[in-house]
Amino acid sequence: MPFSFRCLPAVLSVLSCLASGTVQARQAGYAPAMNVPASHDETANRPEDALRRLEKSAAKHDPESQYRLAGILLSREKIPPETAKRALELTMASAGSGYPPAQFALAKHYRYGTLTDPDAEKALMWYHMSAARQYVPALTELADIYENGLMDQPVDKALSGQLRARIGQIRGIPAPEPPGRLADTIETVRDGIWPFCFTLPFIIAGLFRMRARYRARQIESGVRLFKSGQYDMAARFLDKKYVPAFTAGAAAYGEMLALGLGVEKNVAKAMPYLTIASPKDGRAAFLTGTLFENGDGVPQNAKEAVYWYERAAGLDNTDAMTRLGILHALGQGTARHDGKAFEWLQKAAANDHIAATAALAVLHHLGRGTEKDEATAYRLTRKAAAQDQPAALYNLAVSCRHGFGTPVDGTRADRLFRQSAERGCRQAMLALAAMHETHSPETCSSEEAAFWRGKAAQTPARPPSESVLLYPETDMDGLQAG
């Protein structure tokens, strides 16, 4: 049937439906795409044209252009101080204009100390301003903060529940039904443009599937190269704008940026990739925890580290279980809890984690979180020492020296202290120096004592995330960390 003006009301009703859907999408926290020419230039691999268009729009105080321009400036490999300052100014200008993604990004800058000094008060303020505009990522972050008591905020389960309920309401908004005469609309589509409508969706769907398969293969290749240690090659595949859509790719690229593997070390740039991957990748969550525990590129915060370690341990990451056990035993970042320390270390040791096995032996030796059991402590220490674990070698030497679970054997203790010291254990070096200073004149050596004390002074201290539990030499009821 040829097109007639009697179909015009139906067409207008469809357009009205689409417009109302756009308005509701904006209300749900997802702003419609703006600056279409600049977006087209970005997807067409014309970054210079896109940057020029965004510069013009940003100069006219368009908040989305300011936010996107800041993102492009921060995506470069090397970011000079003046570029970082301009990116911060653009983000602040966009946030001040009420653009929710910019408000959320500014909150993260203040929280993690990227581009500016850390300021928890300002971070919370911008989180709340973005969440007030129903921006789901901001609502999610606030829910996590109040649920876990992060950023020095009191735990508020009720407020966290309200925020998560609001997120559910936003994501559960039903699509509006098209008003008007549906029968006329269907008849127009069927009789007027039926062949075109029948083939076009299949063509578009096919193109999208081809693009998705291509991107998936790119990321798989990058992750495979990363795991094989070919970091320079992996960076070529993983340094893509779409890598956050792939958990394994985001985790691998975030680790490369955080540790400087194949790319220039940039913890500020690594944090978004690691946090995106952390809900499904235990390694990414564990690495985020180590950055906070060490204060590497982010403010040092043991409580924040415990939060990320717990998330990683929930994904069966044995490194995170070991760190949780040691931190609970030492009371760092959380209240001391011998029961939880023993539980986490036992779970990691059951998966043959060597450091966890050595630390679990210390708890058995001291009777912390379990009954004192020298035989079990000695067996576990020997198991870990067989893998040349420095802390286990030191603990085994102390056992031989004092007769913990084994007969006293000074010669064997001296040999084990020496093996531990040669593998970088400062406590073993100091023990050797003390032995050569206090032994009988026939066995002591001032030269050996001076050598080991000098080497201990030159050995750098371990990062906090590599601390271990050691047998105490003097206070047999205490707990020594090294």
Coordinates of C-alpha atoms in Angstrom, one line a residue:
M1 CA 0.0 0.0 0.0
P2 CA 1.5 3.4 -0.9
F3 CA 2.3 5.9 1.9
S4 CA -0.6 8.2 2.8
F5 CA -1.0 11.0 5.3
R6 CA -3.3 8.9 7.4
C7 CA -0.2 7.1 8.7
L8 CA 1.3 10.3 10.0
P9 CA -0.3 10.1 13.5
A10 CA 1.2 6.6 13.9
V11 CA 4.7 7.8 12.9
L12 CA 4.5 10.7 15.3
S13 CA 3.4 8.4 18.1
V14 CA 6.5 6.3 17.5
L15 CA 8.7 9.4 17.6
S16 CA 7.0 10.5 20.8
C17 CA 7.8 7.0 22.3
L18 CA 11.5 7.3 21.4
A19 CA 11.7 10.8 22.9
S20 CA 10.1 9.8 26.1
G21 CA 12.5 6.8 26.4
T22 CA 15.4 9.2 26.0
V23 CA 14.1 11.5 28.8
Q24 CA 13.7 8.5 31.1
A25 CA 17.2 7.3 30.2
R26 CA 18.5 10.7 31.2
Q27 CA 16.6 10.6 34.5
A28 CA 18.1 7.1 35.2
G29 CA 21.6 8.5 35.1
Y30 CA 22.6 7.9 31.5
A31 CA 23.0 11.1 29.6
P32 CA 22.3 10.9 25.8
A33 CA 25.3 11.0 23.4
M34 CA 26.3 14.6 22.5
N35 CA 28.7 16.0 20.0
V36 CA 28.0 13.3 17.4
P37 CA 30.7 14.6 14.9
A38 CA 33.4 14.2 17.6
S39 CA 32.2 10.7 18.5
H40 CA 32.2 9.8 14.8
D41 CA 35.8 11.0 14.5
E42 CA 36.9 8.9 17.5
T43 CA 35.4 5.7 16.1
A44 CA 36.8 6.5 12.7
N45 CA 40.3 6.6 14.2
R46 CA 40.7 10.4 13.6
P47 CA 41.7 11.5 17.1
E48 CA 43.1 14.9 15.9
D49 CA 39.7 15.8 14.4
A50 CA 37.8 14.6 17.5
L51 CA 40.2 16.5 19.8
R52 CA 39.7 19.7 17.7
R53 CA 35.9 19.4 17.8
L54 CA 35.9 18.7 21.6
E55 CA 38.2 21.7 22.2
K56 CA 35.7 23.9 20.4
S57 CA 32.7 22.5 22.3
A58 CA 34.6 22.6 25.6
A59 CA 35.4 26.3 25.0
K60 CA 31.7 26.9 24.8
H61 CA 31.3 25.3 28.3
D62 CA 29.7 22.1 27.1
P63 CA 30.0 19.8 30.2
E64 CA 30.1 16.5 28.2
S65 CA 32.8 17.9 25.9
Q66 CA 34.8 19.0 28.8
Y67 CA 34.6 15.6 30.5
R68 CA 35.5 13.7 27.3
L69 CA 38.3 16.0 26.5
A70 CA 39.8 15.4 30.0
G71 CA 39.5 11.7 29.4
I72 CA 41.4 12.0 26.2
L73 CA 44.2 14.0 27.9
L74 CA 44.5 11.4 30.7
S75 CA 44.6 8.5 28.2
R76 CA 48.0 9.4 26.9
E77 CA 51.1 7.4 27.7
K78 CA 53.0 10.3 29.3
I79 CA 51.0 13.0 31.0
P80 CA 53.0 16.2 31.7
P81 CA 52.0 18.2 34.9
E82 CA 50.4 20.9 32.8
T83 CA 48.2 18.4 31.0
A84 CA 47.2 16.8 34.2
K85 CA 46.3 20.2 35.6
R86 CA 44.2 21.1 32.6
A87 CA 42.4 17.7 32.7
L88 CA 41.6 18.4 36.4
E89 CA 40.3 21.9 35.5
L90 CA 38.1 20.5 32.7
T91 CA 36.7 17.8 35.0
M92 CA 35.9 20.3 37.7
A93 CA 34.3 22.6 35.2
S94 CA 32.1 19.8 33.9
A95 CA 31.3 18.6 37.4
G96 CA 30.3 22.1 38.4
S97 CA 27.9 22.2 35.5
G98 CA 26.1 19.2 36.9
Y99 CA 27.4 16.4 34.6
P100 CA 27.2 13.2 36.7
P101 CA 30.1 11.2 35.1
A102 CA 32.4 14.2 35.7
Q103 CA 31.2 14.5 39.3
F104 CA 31.9 10.8 39.8
A105 CA 35.4 11.1 38.2
L106 CA 36.2 14.1 40.3
A107 CA 35.2 12.2 43.4
K108 CA 37.6 9.4 42.5
H109 CA 40.4 11.9 41.9
Y110 CA 39.9 13.3 45.4
R111 CA 39.6 9.8 47.0
Y112 CA 42.7 8.2 45.4
G113 CA 44.8 11.3 45.2
T114 CA 45.1 11.3 41.4
L115 CA 45.7 14.7 39.8
T116 CA 45.2 16.4 43.2
D117 CA 45.9 15.8 46.9
P118 CA 43.6 13.3 48.6
D119 CA 40.6 14.9 50.3
A120 CA 38.0 12.4 51.6
E121 CA 35.5 15.2 52.5
K122 CA 35.5 16.5 48.9
A123 CA 35.4 13.0 47.5
L124 CA 32.2 12.2 49.5
M125 CA 30.7 15.5 48.5
W126 CA 31.1 14.8 44.8
Y127 CA 30.0 11.2 45.2
H128 CA 26.8 12.5 46.8
M129 CA 26.3 15.1 44.1
S130 CA 26.7 12.5 41.3
A131 CA 24.4 10.1 43.2
A132 CA 21.8 12.8 43.6
R133 CA 21.5 12.8 39.8
Q134 CA 20.7 9.1 39.9
Y135 CA 24.2 8.1 38.5
V136 CA 24.4 4.4 39.1
P137 CA 28.2 4.1 39.5
A138 CA 28.1 6.8 42.2
L139 CA 25.3 5.1 44.0
T140 CA 27.2 1.9 43.9
E141 CA 30.4 3.4 45.3
L142 CA 28.5 5.1 48.2
A143 CA 26.7 1.9 49.0
D144 CA 30.1 0.1 49.3
I145 CA 31.5 2.9 51.4
Y146 CA 28.7 2.9 53.9
E147 CA 28.3 -0.8 54.0
N148 CA 32.1 -1.4 54.8
G149 CA 32.9 1.8 56.7
L150 CA 35.4 3.0 54.1
M151 CA 36.9 6.5 53.9
D152 CA 36.6 6.8 57.7
Q153 CA 32.8 6.7 57.5
P154 CA 30.8 4.9 60.1
V155 CA 29.1 1.7 59.0
D156 CA 25.5 2.4 58.0
K157 CA 23.8 -0.7 56.8
A158 CA 20.4 1.1 56.5
L159 CA 21.7 3.8 54.3
S160 CA 23.6 1.3 52.2
G161 CA 20.4 -0.7 51.8
Q162 CA 18.5 2.4 50.7
L163 CA 21.2 3.2 48.1
R164 CA 21.1 -0.3 46.7
A165 CA 17.3 -0.3 46.6
R166 CA 17.5 2.9 44.6
I167 CA 19.9 1.3 42.1
G168 CA 17.4 -1.6 41.7
Q169 CA 14.6 0.9 41.0
I170 CA 16.7 2.7 38.4
R171 CA 17.7 -0.5 36.6
G172 CA 14.2 -1.9 36.8
I173 CA 12.5 1.0 34.9
P174 CA 10.3 -0.6 32.3
A175 CA 10.5 0.6 28.7
P176 CA 7.5 2.9 27.9
E177 CA 4.9 1.5 25.7
P178 CA 4.3 3.4 22.5
P179 CA 1.2 5.5 22.6
G180 CA -1.2 5.9 19.8
R181 CA -2.8 3.4 17.4
L182 CA -0.4 0.5 17.4
A183 CA -2.4 -1.3 14.7
D184 CA -1.8 1.6 12.2
T185 CA 1.9 1.6 13.0
I186 CA 2.3 -2.1 12.4
E187 CA 0.3 -1.9 9.2
T188 CA 2.6 0.9 7.9
V189 CA 5.8 -1.0 8.7
R190 CA 4.5 -4.3 7.2
D191 CA 3.1 -2.9 3.9
G192 CA 5.5 0.0 3.3
I193 CA 9.1 -1.0 4.3
W194 CA 8.8 -4.7 5.1
P195 CA 11.7 -6.0 3.0
F196 CA 14.1 -3.4 4.3
C197 CA 13.1 -3.9 8.0
F198 CA 13.5 -7.7 7.5
T199 CA 17.1 -7.6 6.3
L200 CA 18.6 -4.6 8.1
P201 CA 18.5 -6.0 11.6
F202 CA 20.3 -9.2 10.5
I203 CA 23.0 -7.1 8.8
I204 CA 23.5 -4.9 11.8
A205 CA 23.5 -7.8 14.2
G206 CA 26.1 -9.6 12.0
L207 CA 28.4 -6.5 12.0
F208 CA 28.2 -6.3 15.7
R209 CA 29.0 -10.0 16.1
M210 CA 32.0 -9.6 13.9
R211 CA 33.3 -6.6 15.8
A212 CA 32.7 -8.4 19.1
R213 CA 34.6 -11.5 17.9
Y214 CA 37.5 -9.4 16.7
R215 CA 37.8 -7.6 20.0
A216 CA 37.6 -10.8 22.0
R217 CA 40.4 -12.3 19.9
Q218 CA 42.5 -9.2 20.4
I219 CA 42.1 -9.4 24.2
E220 CA 42.7 -13.1 24.3
S221 CA 45.9 -12.7 22.4
G222 CA 47.0 -9.9 24.8
V223 CA 46.2 -11.9 27.9
R224 CA 48.1 -14.9 26.5
L225 CA 51.1 -12.8 25.8
F226 CA 50.9 -11.3 29.3
K227 CA 50.8 -14.7 31.0
S228 CA 53.9 -15.8 29.0
G229 CA 55.8 -12.7 30.1
Q230 CA 55.9 -10.9 26.7
Y231 CA 54.7 -7.6 28.2
D232 CA 55.8 -5.3 25.3
M233 CA 53.7 -7.4 22.8
A234 CA 50.8 -7.7 25.2
A235 CA 50.6 -3.9 25.6
R236 CA 49.9 -3.6 21.9
F237 CA 46.8 -5.8 22.2
L238 CA 45.5 -4.5 25.6
D239 CA 46.0 -0.8 25.2
K240 CA 42.5 -0.4 23.8
K241 CA 39.5 1.7 24.8
Y242 CA 37.3 -1.4 24.9
V243 CA 39.5 -3.5 27.2
P244 CA 37.4 -2.6 30.3
A245 CA 34.6 -4.7 28.8
F246 CA 36.8 -7.8 29.2
T247 CA 37.6 -8.8 32.8
A248 CA 40.8 -10.7 32.0
G249 CA 42.0 -8.0 29.8
A250 CA 41.3 -5.2 32.3
A251 CA 43.0 -7.2 35.1
A252 CA 46.1 -7.9 33.0
Y253 CA 46.5 -4.3 31.7
G254 CA 45.9 -2.9 35.1
E255 CA 48.6 -5.1 36.6
M256 CA 51.0 -4.0 33.8
L257 CA 50.4 -0.4 34.6
A258 CA 50.6 -0.8 38.4
L259 CA 53.9 -2.7 38.2
G260 CA 55.4 -1.1 35.1
L261 CA 55.5 -4.3 33.1
G262 CA 56.0 -3.5 29.4
V263 CA 54.6 0.0 29.9
E264 CA 55.5 3.0 32.0
K265 CA 54.4 2.6 35.6
N266 CA 51.2 4.6 36.3
V267 CA 49.2 3.5 39.3
A268 CA 46.6 6.3 38.8
K269 CA 45.9 4.9 35.4
A270 CA 45.9 1.3 36.6
M271 CA 43.4 1.8 39.4
P272 CA 40.3 2.0 37.2
Y273 CA 41.2 -1.1 35.3
L274 CA 41.9 -3.1 38.5
T275 CA 38.7 -1.9 40.2
I276 CA 36.6 -2.8 37.2
A277 CA 38.1 -6.3 37.1
S278 CA 38.1 -6.9 40.9
P279 CA 34.5 -8.2 41.2
K280 CA 35.4 -11.2 39.1
D281 CA 39.2 -11.4 39.2
G282 CA 40.8 -12.2 42.5
R283 CA 44.3 -11.3 41.3
A284 CA 43.1 -7.7 40.4
A285 CA 41.5 -7.3 43.8
F286 CA 44.6 -8.6 45.6
L287 CA 46.9 -6.2 43.7
T288 CA 44.7 -3.3 44.6
G289 CA 45.0 -4.3 48.2
T290 CA 48.8 -4.4 48.0
L291 CA 48.9 -0.9 46.5
F292 CA 46.9 0.5 49.5
E293 CA 48.9 -1.5 52.0
N294 CA 52.2 -0.3 50.6
G295 CA 51.0 3.2 49.8
D296 CA 52.3 2.7 46.2
G297 CA 50.8 5.5 44.1
V298 CA 47.8 5.8 46.5
P299 CA 47.5 7.0 50.1
Q300 CA 48.6 4.2 52.5
N301 CA 45.6 2.7 54.1
A302 CA 45.7 -0.7 55.8
K303 CA 41.9 -0.7 56.4
E304 CA 41.3 -0.2 52.7
A305 CA 43.8 -3.0 52.0
V306 CA 41.9 -5.4 54.2
Y307 CA 38.7 -4.6 52.3
W308 CA 40.3 -5.4 48.9
Y309 CA 42.0 -8.5 50.4
E310 CA 38.6 -9.8 51.6
R311 CA 37.1 -9.3 48.2
A312 CA 40.0 -11.2 46.6
A313 CA 39.9 -14.0 49.2
G314 CA 36.2 -14.4 48.4
L315 CA 37.3 -15.2 44.8
D316 CA 39.7 -17.9 46.2
N317 CA 42.9 -15.9 45.8
T318 CA 45.4 -17.7 48.2
D319 CA 47.8 -14.7 48.3
A320 CA 44.9 -12.5 49.7
M321 CA 44.0 -15.2 52.2
T322 CA 47.6 -15.2 53.5
R323 CA 47.7 -11.4 53.8
L324 CA 44.4 -11.5 55.7
G325 CA 45.7 -14.1 58.1
I326 CA 48.9 -12.1 58.8
L327 CA 47.1 -8.8 59.2
H328 CA 44.5 -10.3 61.6
A329 CA 47.3 -11.9 63.6
L330 CA 49.2 -8.6 63.8
G331 CA 46.1 -6.4 64.2
Q332 CA 46.9 -4.2 61.3
G333 CA 44.1 -2.6 59.4
T334 CA 41.6 -4.5 61.5
A335 CA 41.2 -5.6 65.1
R336 CA 43.4 -8.5 66.1
H337 CA 41.5 -11.8 65.8
D338 CA 43.5 -15.0 66.2
G339 CA 40.6 -17.2 65.2
K340 CA 40.2 -15.4 61.8
A341 CA 44.0 -15.4 61.3
F342 CA 44.2 -19.1 61.9
E343 CA 41.1 -19.7 59.6
W344 CA 42.5 -17.8 56.6
L345 CA 46.0 -19.2 56.9
Q346 CA 44.7 -22.7 57.2
K347 CA 42.6 -22.3 54.1
A348 CA 45.5 -20.9 52.1
A349 CA 47.9 -23.6 53.4
A350 CA 45.4 -26.3 52.3
N351 CA 46.1 -25.0 48.8
D352 CA 49.9 -25.4 49.2
H353 CA 50.6 -21.7 49.7
I354 CA 54.2 -21.8 51.1
A355 CA 54.1 -18.4 52.9
A356 CA 50.7 -19.4 54.5
T357 CA 52.2 -22.7 55.6
A358 CA 55.1 -21.0 57.3
A359 CA 52.8 -18.4 59.0
L360 CA 50.4 -21.2 60.1
A361 CA 53.3 -23.0 61.8
V362 CA 54.0 -19.8 63.9
L363 CA 50.4 -19.8 65.2
H364 CA 50.7 -23.5 66.1
H365 CA 54.0 -22.8 67.9
L366 CA 52.5 -19.9 69.9
G367 CA 49.0 -21.4 70.4
R368 CA 47.3 -18.5 68.7
G369 CA 43.8 -19.3 67.4
T370 CA 44.5 -23.0 68.1
E371 CA 46.1 -25.2 70.8
K372 CA 49.8 -25.0 71.1
D373 CA 51.3 -27.9 69.1
E374 CA 55.1 -27.9 68.6
A375 CA 55.0 -31.2 66.6
T376 CA 52.6 -29.7 64.0
A377 CA 54.5 -26.4 64.0
Y378 CA 57.8 -28.2 63.3
R379 CA 56.2 -30.3 60.5
L380 CA 54.7 -27.3 58.8
T381 CA 57.9 -25.3 59.1
R382 CA 59.9 -28.1 57.6
K383 CA 57.5 -28.4 54.7
A384 CA 57.8 -24.6 53.9
A385 CA 61.6 -24.6 54.4
A386 CA 61.9 -27.5 51.9
Q387 CA 60.8 -24.9 49.3
D388 CA 63.6 -22.5 50.4
Q389 CA 61.1 -20.0 51.9
P390 CA 63.4 -17.6 53.9
A391 CA 61.0 -17.1 56.8
A392 CA 60.5 -20.8 57.2
L393 CA 64.3 -21.4 57.1
Y394 CA 64.6 -18.8 59.9
N395 CA 61.9 -20.4 62.0
L396 CA 63.3 -23.9 61.5
A397 CA 66.7 -22.5 62.7
V398 CA 65.1 -21.1 65.8
S399 CA 63.4 -24.5 66.4
C400 CA 66.7 -26.3 66.2
R401 CA 68.4 -23.7 68.4
H402 CA 65.8 -23.9 71.2
G403 CA 64.5 -27.4 70.7
F404 CA 61.0 -26.6 69.6
G405 CA 59.5 -29.9 68.3
T406 CA 63.0 -31.3 67.6
P407 CA 66.2 -31.9 69.6
V408 CA 68.6 -28.9 70.1
D409 CA 71.1 -28.8 67.3
G410 CA 73.3 -25.7 67.2
T411 CA 75.3 -26.8 64.1
R412 CA 72.1 -27.3 62.1
A413 CA 70.7 -24.0 63.4
D414 CA 73.8 -22.2 62.3
R415 CA 73.5 -23.7 58.8
L416 CA 69.8 -22.9 58.5
F417 CA 70.4 -19.3 59.7
R418 CA 73.0 -18.9 57.0
Q419 CA 70.7 -20.3 54.3
S420 CA 67.9 -17.9 55.4
A421 CA 70.3 -15.0 55.4
E422 CA 71.6 -15.8 52.0
R423 CA 68.0 -15.6 50.7
G424 CA 67.6 -12.0 52.1
C425 CA 66.1 -12.5 55.6
R426 CA 67.4 -9.6 57.7
Q427 CA 66.5 -11.3 61.0
A428 CA 68.7 -14.3 60.1
M429 CA 71.6 -12.0 59.3
L430 CA 71.3 -10.3 62.7
A431 CA 71.0 -13.7 64.4
L432 CA 74.2 -14.9 62.8
A433 CA 76.0 -11.7 63.9
A434 CA 74.8 -12.2 67.5
M435 CA 75.9 -15.8 67.4
H436 CA 79.4 -14.9 66.4
E437 CA 79.5 -12.2 69.1
T438 CA 78.3 -14.3 72.0
H439 CA 79.7 -17.8 71.2
S440 CA 82.8 -19.3 72.8
P441 CA 86.2 -17.9 71.8
E442 CA 86.8 -20.9 69.7
T443 CA 83.8 -20.4 67.5
C444 CA 83.1 -16.7 67.6
S445 CA 84.4 -14.4 64.9
S446 CA 84.3 -10.6 65.0
E447 CA 84.9 -10.4 61.3
E448 CA 81.8 -12.7 60.6
A449 CA 79.7 -10.7 63.0
A450 CA 80.7 -7.4 61.4
F451 CA 80.0 -8.8 57.9
W452 CA 76.5 -10.0 58.8
R453 CA 75.6 -6.8 60.6
G454 CA 76.8 -4.7 57.6
K455 CA 74.8 -6.9 55.2
A456 CA 71.7 -6.5 57.4
A457 CA 72.1 -2.7 57.3
Q458 CA 72.4 -2.7 53.5
T459 CA 69.4 -5.0 53.0
P460 CA 66.3 -2.9 52.3
A461 CA 63.2 -3.4 54.5
R462 CA 60.4 -5.5 53.0
P463 CA 57.3 -3.7 51.7
P464 CA 54.4 -4.0 54.2
S465 CA 52.6 -6.4 51.8
E466 CA 55.5 -8.9 52.0
S467 CA 55.7 -9.0 55.8
V468 CA 55.9 -12.5 57.4
L469 CA 55.5 -14.1 60.8
L470 CA 58.6 -15.3 62.6
Y471 CA 59.4 -17.2 65.7
P472 CA 60.2 -14.9 68.6
E473 CA 63.8 -15.3 69.8
T474 CA 63.4 -13.8 73.3
D475 CA 59.7 -13.3 74.2
M476 CA 58.3 -16.7 73.6
D477 CA 54.7 -15.5 74.0
G478 CA 55.0 -12.6 71.6
L479 CA 54.7 -12.5 67.8
Q480 CA 57.4 -11.2 65.6
A481 CA 56.9 -9.8 62.1
G482 CA 59.6 -9.5 59.5

